[in-house]
XYZ file of C-alpha atoms in Angstrom:
640
model
C 29.821 0.558 -3.813
C 32.671 -0.510 -1.562
C 33.583 -3.973 -2.752
C 34.894 -5.075 0.664
C 31.413 -4.630 2.151
C 29.304 -5.229 -0.966
C 27.779 -8.302 0.683
C 26.121 -6.004 3.252
C 23.205 -5.608 0.831
C 22.272 -9.197 1.705
C 21.666 -8.272 5.352
C 18.331 -6.478 4.737
C 17.469 -8.446 1.589
C 17.435 -11.891 3.262
C 14.593 -11.073 5.698
C 12.740 -9.346 2.838
C 12.949 -12.565 0.793
C 11.822 -14.566 3.845
C 8.826 -12.251 4.242
C 7.835 -12.688 0.602
C 8.336 -16.454 0.728
C 6.463 -17.013 4.004
C 3.829 -14.415 3.217
C 2.996 -15.802 -0.212
C 3.721 -19.515 0.223
C 3.518 -19.992 3.984
C 0.134 -21.728 3.829
C 1.585 -24.255 1.395
C 4.354 -25.165 3.843
C 4.143 -26.986 7.127
C 4.021 -24.588 10.073
C 7.277 -25.799 11.581
C 9.050 -25.541 8.219
C 7.946 -21.902 7.930
C 9.399 -21.199 11.356
C 12.633 -22.980 10.534
C 13.029 -21.099 7.244
C 12.471 -17.746 8.950
C 14.904 -18.676 11.730
C 17.586 -19.891 9.294
C 17.227 -16.642 7.340
C 17.796 -14.571 10.486
C 20.623 -16.897 11.463
C 22.425 -15.978 8.240
C 21.768 -12.265 8.957
C 23.106 -12.816 12.500
C 26.360 -14.298 11.170
C 26.771 -11.608 8.498
C 26.130 -8.833 11.037
C 28.740 -10.133 13.479
C 31.202 -10.631 10.626
C 30.549 -7.058 9.476
C 31.101 -5.740 13.007
C 34.387 -7.615 13.354
C 35.572 -6.535 9.912
C 34.558 -2.895 10.397
C 35.918 -2.361 13.909
C 39.012 -4.561 13.821
C 40.031 -5.180 10.210
C 39.358 -1.858 8.456
C 41.998 0.842 8.347
C 41.131 4.059 10.181
C 41.486 7.476 8.557
C 43.283 10.048 10.755
C 42.640 7.802 13.763
C 38.870 7.723 13.182
C 36.507 5.018 11.970
C 35.490 5.873 8.433
C 31.985 6.075 7.000
C 31.649 3.426 4.316
C 28.970 3.502 1.630
C 28.502 -0.189 0.865
C 25.737 0.446 -1.682
C 24.198 3.532 -3.252
C 21.769 4.226 -6.099
C 19.628 7.223 -7.083
C 15.942 6.468 -6.607
C 14.228 9.860 -7.138
C 15.977 12.942 -8.528
C 14.543 16.439 -7.936
C 17.594 18.477 -8.952
C 21.328 18.039 -9.354
C 21.843 18.456 -5.614
C 18.529 17.229 -4.187
C 17.681 13.596 -4.759
C 16.585 10.542 -2.772
C 18.935 7.592 -2.816
C 18.683 4.033 -1.602
C 21.904 2.951 -0.009
C 23.766 1.314 2.857
C 25.926 3.385 5.205
C 28.299 1.612 7.575
C 29.661 3.608 10.486
C 30.072 2.837 14.214
C 26.429 3.280 15.236
C 24.891 1.516 12.234
C 27.250 -1.458 12.652
C 26.490 -1.537 16.382
C 22.756 -1.568 15.600
C 23.279 -4.464 13.172
C 24.572 -6.511 16.094
C 21.669 -5.453 18.338
C 18.905 -6.133 15.814
C 20.293 -9.401 14.485
C 21.008 -10.757 17.981
C 17.614 -9.996 19.467
C 15.708 -10.931 16.316
C 17.546 -14.251 15.964
C 16.904 -15.127 19.627
C 13.229 -14.219 19.230
C 12.942 -16.377 16.111
C 14.406 -19.376 17.966
C 12.317 -18.713 21.090
C 9.099 -18.395 19.088
C 9.495 -21.923 17.696
C 8.488 -23.071 21.181
C 6.356 -20.188 22.442
C 4.136 -19.917 19.342
C 3.934 -23.655 18.654
C 0.393 -24.661 17.732
C -0.818 -21.065 17.313
C -3.190 -20.329 14.444
C -1.314 -18.135 11.987
C 2.150 -19.481 12.882
C 3.363 -18.918 9.291
C 1.916 -15.404 9.265
C 3.715 -14.651 12.527
C 7.100 -15.565 11.064
C 6.368 -13.592 7.892
C 5.646 -10.511 10.026
C 8.824 -11.076 12.078
C 10.837 -11.121 8.853
C 9.119 -7.940 7.631
C 9.940 -6.192 10.882
C 13.573 -7.322 10.756
C 13.874 -6.071 7.159
C 12.308 -2.723 8.097
C 14.539 -2.160 11.109
C 17.701 -3.204 9.284
C 16.817 -0.888 6.393
C 16.247 1.934 8.867
C 19.634 1.697 10.581
C 21.575 1.131 7.344
C 19.960 4.094 5.531
C 22.470 6.545 4.074
C 19.970 9.401 3.879
C 17.176 10.715 6.025
C 14.390 10.149 3.502
C 15.294 6.488 3.132
C 15.244 6.290 6.918
C 11.743 7.797 6.895
C 10.509 5.180 4.406
C 11.757 2.331 6.578
C 10.560 4.221 9.675
C 7.025 3.922 8.331
C 7.581 0.271 7.414
C 8.551 -0.357 11.040
C 5.232 1.235 12.031
C 3.342 -1.078 9.674
C 5.245 -4.089 11.016
C 4.429 -3.196 14.614
C 0.761 -2.717 13.687
C 0.661 -6.224 12.194
C 2.511 -7.858 15.089
C 0.658 -6.096 17.915
C -2.626 -7.029 16.248
C -1.531 -10.618 15.537
C -4.366 -11.938 17.708
C -6.890 -10.058 15.605
C -9.767 -12.092 17.079
C -9.248 -10.205 20.366
C -10.807 -6.727 20.413
C -8.117 -5.522 22.852
C -5.347 -6.511 20.420
C -7.072 -4.738 17.530
C -7.536 -1.580 19.608
C -3.918 -1.710 20.789
C -2.571 -2.047 17.244
C -4.712 0.867 16.038
C -3.669 2.978 19.012
C 0.037 2.363 18.362
C -0.374 3.111 14.667
C -2.404 6.311 15.109
C -0.309 7.831 17.920
C 2.948 7.220 16.087
C 1.444 8.668 12.884
C 0.938 12.000 14.644
C 4.568 11.873 15.781
C 5.733 10.896 12.303
C 3.994 13.946 10.854
C 6.389 16.007 12.961
C 9.275 13.901 11.678
C 8.228 14.542 8.075
C 7.934 18.296 8.681
C 11.404 18.230 10.236
C 12.822 16.351 7.245
C 11.313 18.856 4.796
C 12.618 21.851 6.769
C 16.042 20.265 7.140
C 16.398 19.286 3.502
C 15.038 22.642 2.272
C 17.653 24.559 4.260
C 20.603 22.237 3.661
C 19.774 21.120 0.120
C 20.463 17.466 0.872
C 19.068 14.321 2.443
C 22.446 12.578 2.625
C 23.785 11.811 6.109
C 27.424 12.073 5.016
C 26.847 15.681 3.935
C 24.375 16.603 6.673
C 26.558 15.331 9.516
C 29.917 16.623 8.316
C 31.082 18.993 11.107
C 33.185 20.992 8.623
C 30.560 20.953 5.876
C 28.521 23.930 4.671
C 25.184 22.144 5.161
C 25.475 21.929 8.938
C 25.864 25.704 9.324
C 22.820 26.758 7.276
C 19.573 28.037 8.731
C 21.227 29.287 11.926
C 19.505 32.697 11.952
C 16.479 33.328 14.186
C 13.259 32.379 12.466
C 10.374 31.948 14.915
C 10.072 32.556 18.672
C 13.800 33.194 18.832
C 14.770 29.759 17.530
C 16.596 29.091 14.287
C 15.236 27.119 11.366
C 17.630 24.269 12.188
C 16.465 24.202 15.802
C 12.818 23.965 14.811
C 13.519 21.330 12.173
C 15.431 19.158 14.651
C 12.753 19.569 17.329
C 10.239 18.288 14.774
C 12.588 15.424 13.908
C 12.819 14.597 17.614
C 9.032 14.568 17.752
C 9.106 11.560 15.436
C 11.727 9.918 17.615
C 9.744 10.647 20.771
C 6.685 8.949 19.287
C 8.554 5.835 18.189
C 10.472 5.658 21.485
C 7.332 6.278 23.589
C 8.529 9.473 25.268
C 6.078 11.604 27.245
C 3.453 12.620 26.162
C 3.455 10.257 23.152
C 3.955 7.159 25.298
C 0.371 5.985 25.684
C 0.601 3.313 22.976
C 3.454 1.348 24.561
C 1.689 -0.399 27.494
C -1.258 -1.422 25.293
C 1.177 -2.852 22.746
C 1.757 -5.681 25.218
C -1.410 -7.239 23.734
C 0.813 -8.754 21.055
C 2.573 -12.095 21.596
C 5.349 -11.858 24.207
C 8.174 -12.499 21.679
C 6.861 -9.461 19.799
C 7.184 -7.409 22.978
C 10.802 -8.520 23.277
C 11.609 -7.775 19.642
C 9.769 -4.532 19.010
C 8.968 -2.861 22.273
C 12.073 -3.650 24.282
C 15.130 -3.877 22.110
C 14.761 -2.499 18.608
C 11.747 -0.446 17.516
C 11.568 1.773 20.584
C 15.266 2.625 20.353
C 14.754 3.885 16.801
C 14.112 7.342 18.245
C 17.388 7.240 20.163
C 19.174 6.078 17.018
C 17.586 8.933 15.028
C 18.919 11.599 17.411
C 22.310 9.857 17.515
C 22.461 9.685 13.713
C 21.888 13.460 13.443
C 23.901 14.281 16.575
C 26.538 16.470 14.831
C 23.710 18.583 13.409
C 22.069 18.841 16.849
C 25.219 19.787 18.739
C 26.617 22.252 16.183
C 23.517 23.815 14.587
C 20.803 23.391 17.221
C 22.062 22.866 20.799
C 18.732 24.209 22.114
C 17.028 21.176 20.583
C 19.310 18.939 22.670
C 18.023 20.676 25.809
C 14.515 19.602 24.778
C 15.787 16.053 24.241
C 17.444 15.957 27.679
C 14.502 17.281 29.684
C 11.845 15.208 27.936
C 14.058 12.155 28.432
C 14.554 12.907 32.127
C 10.858 13.503 32.778
C 9.854 10.396 30.825
C 12.301 8.250 32.800
C 10.997 9.219 36.239
C 7.349 9.368 35.108
C 7.487 5.793 33.781
C 9.482 4.506 36.770
C 6.833 5.744 39.214
C 4.047 4.069 37.224
C 6.033 0.800 36.996
C 6.137 0.636 40.808
C 2.349 0.124 40.928
C 1.517 -2.140 37.972
C 0.571 -5.811 38.439
C 0.708 -7.035 34.828
C 4.315 -8.204 34.434
C 4.520 -7.167 30.778
C 3.257 -3.670 31.586
C 5.881 -3.299 34.302
C 8.493 -4.136 31.682
C 6.846 -1.777 29.179
C 7.113 1.187 31.561
C 10.633 0.073 32.443
C 11.479 0.324 28.737
C 10.063 3.836 28.578
C 12.158 4.803 31.597
C 15.366 3.311 30.180
C 14.819 4.942 26.777
C 14.410 8.237 28.631
C 17.805 7.615 30.226
C 19.345 7.102 26.792
C 17.799 10.368 25.587
C 19.315 12.083 28.622
C 22.728 10.737 27.626
C 22.396 12.318 24.181
C 20.947 15.548 25.545
C 23.820 16.150 27.987
C 26.605 15.238 25.573
C 29.186 17.423 23.926
C 31.124 16.658 20.755
C 34.500 14.978 20.423
C 36.582 12.951 22.879
C 35.521 12.949 26.535
C 33.131 15.814 25.758
C 31.088 13.211 23.872
C 30.819 10.921 26.907
C 27.027 11.180 27.040
C 26.683 10.132 23.395
C 28.958 7.134 23.855
C 27.182 6.168 27.094
C 23.754 6.436 25.451
C 24.785 4.076 22.655
C 26.435 1.777 25.208
C 23.231 1.660 27.252
C 21.199 1.065 24.101
C 23.383 -1.989 23.448
C 23.258 -3.422 26.976
C 19.554 -2.613 27.379
C 18.728 -4.572 24.232
C 20.204 -7.710 25.770
C 18.810 -7.555 29.301
C 15.395 -6.209 28.314
C 14.943 -8.882 25.642
C 15.937 -11.381 28.356
C 13.326 -9.937 30.718
C 10.549 -10.120 28.146
C 11.447 -13.623 26.992
C 11.698 -14.653 30.639
C 8.242 -13.168 31.196
C 7.050 -15.213 28.230
C 8.403 -18.408 29.829
C 6.572 -17.516 33.047
C 3.307 -16.807 31.216
C 3.795 -20.032 29.259
C 4.002 -21.894 32.597
C 1.132 -20.290 34.560
C -1.100 -18.901 31.752
C -1.404 -15.494 33.383
C 0.216 -12.060 33.096
C -0.575 -10.901 36.624
C 1.970 -11.209 39.400
C -0.881 -11.520 41.910
C -1.506 -14.974 40.420
C 2.142 -16.035 40.770
C 4.541 -16.901 43.549
C 7.138 -19.516 44.470
C 7.998 -20.223 40.829
C 11.751 -20.548 41.490
C 11.147 -24.234 42.350
C 9.421 -24.956 39.063
C 11.365 -22.743 36.629
C 15.045 -22.931 37.675
C 16.577 -21.708 34.397
C 14.029 -18.928 33.966
C 14.550 -17.953 37.616
C 18.338 -17.604 37.352
C 18.288 -15.788 33.993
C 15.504 -13.437 35.169
C 17.480 -12.660 38.331
C 20.544 -11.850 36.215
C 18.445 -9.449 34.119
C 17.027 -7.782 37.256
C 20.498 -7.312 38.753
C 21.655 -5.901 35.430
C 18.920 -3.307 35.068
C 19.366 -2.358 38.740
C 22.932 -1.314 37.889
C 24.703 -3.773 40.188
C 28.346 -4.457 39.225
C 29.770 -6.330 37.394
C 26.616 -6.648 35.260
C 26.561 -4.707 32.003
C 24.120 -1.887 32.760
C 26.282 -0.748 35.678
C 28.960 0.373 33.214
C 26.656 2.010 30.662
C 24.368 3.723 33.186
C 27.324 5.034 35.209
C 28.698 6.857 32.174
C 25.347 8.568 31.556
C 25.225 9.697 35.193
C 28.749 11.111 34.922
C 27.807 13.070 31.789
C 24.646 14.351 33.492
C 26.633 15.423 36.589
C 28.943 17.582 34.502
C 26.128 19.072 32.418
C 22.957 19.493 34.504
C 22.719 18.748 38.234
C 18.885 18.659 38.182
C 18.806 15.960 35.529
C 21.532 14.097 37.431
C 19.416 14.150 40.613
C 16.359 12.898 38.717
C 18.316 9.981 37.258
C 19.700 9.051 40.693
C 16.120 8.759 41.937
C 15.240 6.743 38.836
C 18.111 4.348 39.635
C 16.557 3.573 43.034
C 13.048 3.253 41.644
C 14.274 0.931 38.869
C 15.886 -1.446 41.352
C 12.741 -1.375 43.508
C 10.136 -2.116 40.827
C 12.249 -4.788 39.143
C 12.803 -6.691 42.388
C 9.177 -6.152 43.358
C 8.478 -8.030 40.135
C 11.130 -10.664 40.833
C 10.070 -11.439 44.425
C 6.363 -11.504 43.574
C 6.978 -14.035 40.797
C 9.631 -16.313 42.234
C 9.193 -15.947 46.002
C 6.212 -14.625 47.962
C 3.205 -16.776 48.696
C 2.883 -19.731 46.363
C -0.347 -19.568 44.393
C -2.526 -22.625 43.881
C -1.894 -23.450 40.233
C -4.410 -25.400 38.153
C -1.511 -27.299 36.587
C 1.939 -27.798 38.040
C 4.186 -25.215 36.322
C 7.148 -26.579 34.409
C 10.250 -25.179 32.772
C 10.001 -24.053 29.155
C 11.464 -26.323 26.440
C 15.107 -25.997 25.397
C 14.199 -23.991 22.288
C 12.984 -21.266 24.684
C 15.586 -21.567 27.450
C 18.648 -21.530 25.148
C 17.913 -17.913 24.046
C 17.462 -17.013 27.729
C 20.882 -18.432 28.587
C 22.560 -16.714 25.625
C 21.012 -13.332 26.462
C 21.910 -13.779 30.136
C 25.520 -14.327 29.084
C 25.458 -11.096 27.065
C 23.765 -9.244 29.936
C 26.624 -10.196 32.226
C 29.602 -9.649 29.933
C 28.602 -6.996 27.363
C 29.499 -4.305 29.888
C 33.166 -5.173 29.433
C 33.134 -4.141 25.771
C 35.418 -1.066 25.443
C 32.660 1.046 23.908
C 34.592 4.313 24.117
C 37.064 2.804 21.659
C 34.339 1.809 19.209
C 31.399 4.261 19.229
C 32.091 7.981 19.700
C 30.695 11.258 18.397
C 33.532 11.878 15.932
C 34.606 8.283 15.309
C 37.880 8.800 17.203
C 38.348 6.375 20.136
C 39.066 7.685 23.631
C 39.865 6.077 26.965
C 36.863 5.649 29.238
C 36.948 5.052 32.980
C 34.574 4.612 35.898
C 34.018 7.588 38.199
C 33.642 5.710 41.487
C 32.637 8.853 43.382
C 29.392 8.813 41.386
C 29.149 5.075 40.684
C 29.279 3.855 44.300
C 26.372 6.039 45.518
C 24.395 4.865 42.474
C 25.065 1.221 43.401
C 24.108 1.996 47.004
C 20.789 3.527 45.882
C 20.138 0.442 43.763
C 20.860 -1.856 46.725
C 18.494 0.183 48.901
C 15.762 -0.292 46.300
C 16.427 -4.049 46.221
C 16.356 -4.328 50.028
C 13.078 -2.403 50.281
C 11.530 -4.666 47.635
C 12.822 -7.759 49.465
C 11.355 -6.636 52.806
C 7.994 -5.871 51.225
C 7.584 -8.756 48.772
C 9.874 -11.714 49.484
C 7.385 -12.986 52.042
C 3.712 -12.228 52.313
C 3.279 -9.143 54.534
C 0.836 -6.304 54.967
C 3.504 -3.707 54.171
C 2.510 -3.172 50.511
C -1.105 -2.495 51.520
C -0.003 -0.127 54.269
C 2.257 1.810 51.915
C -0.519 2.005 49.301
C -2.928 3.250 51.982
C -0.417 5.821 53.225
C 0.057 7.247 49.743
C -3.542 6.587 48.802
C -4.099 9.299 46.220
C -0.575 9.196 44.797
C -0.759 5.398 44.487
C -4.145 5.620 42.782
C -2.873 8.167 40.282
C 0.241 6.120 39.513
C -1.751 2.875 39.226
C -4.072 4.574 36.737
C -1.048 5.873 34.766
C -1.795 9.445 35.858
C -4.967 9.232 33.773
C -3.102 10.045 30.572
C -5.420 7.825 28.520
C -8.401 9.656 29.988
C -6.792 13.001 29.163
C -6.295 11.903 25.547
C -9.881 10.658 25.337
C -11.183 13.932 26.812
C -9.143 16.035 24.387
C -10.100 13.783 21.477
C -13.833 13.420 22.139
C -14.782 16.563 24.068
C -12.579 19.053 22.222
C -11.358 17.768 18.846
C -14.474 15.766 17.926
C -16.967 18.226 19.472
C -15.454 21.568 18.445
C -13.357 20.724 15.382
C -14.501 17.475 13.785
C -18.255 18.088 14.224
C -18.241 21.597 12.629
C -15.964 20.326 9.843
C -18.306 17.379 9.275
C -21.299 19.758 9.218
C -19.534 22.017 6.710
C -18.603 19.013 4.582
C -22.117 17.544 4.708
C -24.147 20.719 4.251
C -21.894 23.119 2.331
C -19.586 20.919 0.251
C -21.954 17.992 -0.257
C -24.967 20.334 -0.213
C -23.641 22.509 -3.034
C -22.789 19.454 -5.127
C -26.192 17.906 -4.399
C -27.903 21.217 -5.275
C -26.100 21.396 -8.609
C -27.079 17.814 -9.358
C -30.737 18.464 -8.458
C -30.782 21.618 -10.626
C -29.234 19.684 -13.506
C -31.764 16.890 -13.124
C -34.681 19.360 -13.023
C -33.460 21.231 -16.102
C -32.824 17.952 -17.913
C -36.347 16.808 -17.050
C -37.774 20.015 -18.496
C -35.931 19.757 -21.821
C -36.235 16.015 -22.234
C -38.933 16.481 -24.905
C -36.325 17.958 -27.262
C -35.061 14.448 -27.820
C -38.316 12.536 -27.706
C -37.811 10.896 -31.126
C -41.193 12.264 -32.439
C -40.837 13.943 -35.867
C -43.741 16.344 -35.368
C -42.174 17.761 -32.194
C -38.850 18.297 -33.937
C -40.715 20.076 -36.787
C -42.623 22.251 -34.309
C -39.427 23.299 -32.554
C -37.627 23.922 -35.862
C -40.404 26.104 -37.299
C -40.816 27.925 -33.943
C -37.091 28.692 -33.973
C -37.151 29.959 -37.567
C -40.139 32.233 -36.825
C -38.480 33.522 -33.643
C -35.236 34.312 -35.453
C -37.137 35.982 -38.333
C -39.105 38.127 -35.903
C -35.918 39.171 -34.087
C -34.106 40.046 -37.313
C -37.041 42.172 -38.568
C -37.406 43.848 -35.204
C -33.698 44.618 -34.887
C -33.471 45.793 -38.567
C -36.168 48.376 -37.982
């Protein structure tokens, strides 16, 4: 243990203690006290995380000009051999410390916000217990010093999301959504587990410090061709990415994300916008040296799946009317952009621009997307509806929500000087130098993002004012203060010199804006905003005309390209009909049938010989004498 950072163990332990306290004793406490305890606990984590970030980045001596990897805690949990064992530990390096800031910031804001949003809800104590469990799981995931520990917390994050998405368990839609998220991500996590087993078998270790050492022996193993021309390391890292794609809702494992909006809106902000869905990006970033050195072909898979997911989700977002689903598909699109950044990155210095930009965008996205979801929660809180068709003119009633939501929309649209302009620009530069097709796709995505976000903004705050049953009013201060704080971060977090803090090799480099690529990107974003303003700021027939012009394309996009129907067809018509049904028949008639036949035969035989133990002395004598005579006869017969 490094004594300077020994306190870091408290960061995941505090939310764990809050979960146990609120989960076991929450019903004995007043609801508001439970919320306050959970919020105070995350407040302490928030302070410790920021202190750790300051201490690590600005008060810790670098080694050979690079940020060092610090093991703040380490203990052997399971030992298989001298070299292969599973530890529980805490690893501090640039990306884990950066994620501490992201998770603690968003989680703390959500805890404060929920004091107002969830007030009066049945199960208020349970809600805060689940929030603490999720925070513990996510913090344990990013601080893990080995891949198996990460997998354990990875599954705990899945359990936490299941509980939070299904919080309103009285609603059938919430129950179905929680099961859908859990089942889909379990299939992805099977791939992750296979990847872990392949990786550890070939390298002989689970430890990140050994796995990700560019000069180490572990990173060079398994490089020979194994199957379909790809090395063992390539296949193992593709399987690992499968787990990340499921958690980060990448195509085609994205179908759970929109339905997950059935959970309370603060849950959407915490899990499905800022932390859980970026776990896949963090996973690829954590193993990036292994990807780039041992399996560059796997990074090509990462880049192209990310690019397709980003444009696929952006097109769908342009047609949705549920404001939370628009934001859900926006999240999928932005996560795809982060995956592109990793997929088009090299290693070391400016070659690692894509990696740095991906982590930078992860950081800025956490702030503005949490702001968007919490802003959506304030809107839903005011009008009691999720559908933008039932909104309009709300800028007069919700001034703080209006301004903060506008800031978030300008940020995600990539308009300078808001934060996402800086992080997105760096990804575009990396894509331009690596793959022109991916670059072109992401330029289109930039325009679509600006369009669908301002379509959302104008429909909610401008447009035709809907007749509301009750006059909408601004959310209480406990909800607006987090909005203001996140808006501040959305504006100014872009000025953080990320290239001097988070890089592929830990060595800072000087970043700069490539205006030849940035200005056209801003122009495309402005075009998207102007088109949205013309179509939606005032009530016009233009949206209907455009939908009619692209009738079939609009219908397909509105119905999410029928991906749910495809899954249901494959599941019911193929898997259930041609795999599950024959297996069930075999199990029922062959496996169960053979066991049932043996039991019936045993029963019949037992019935036949039951008289041998009847308890009647004369029957025992008859059997005994019959046996003696039979044996005597056989002995005489055989003797002769």
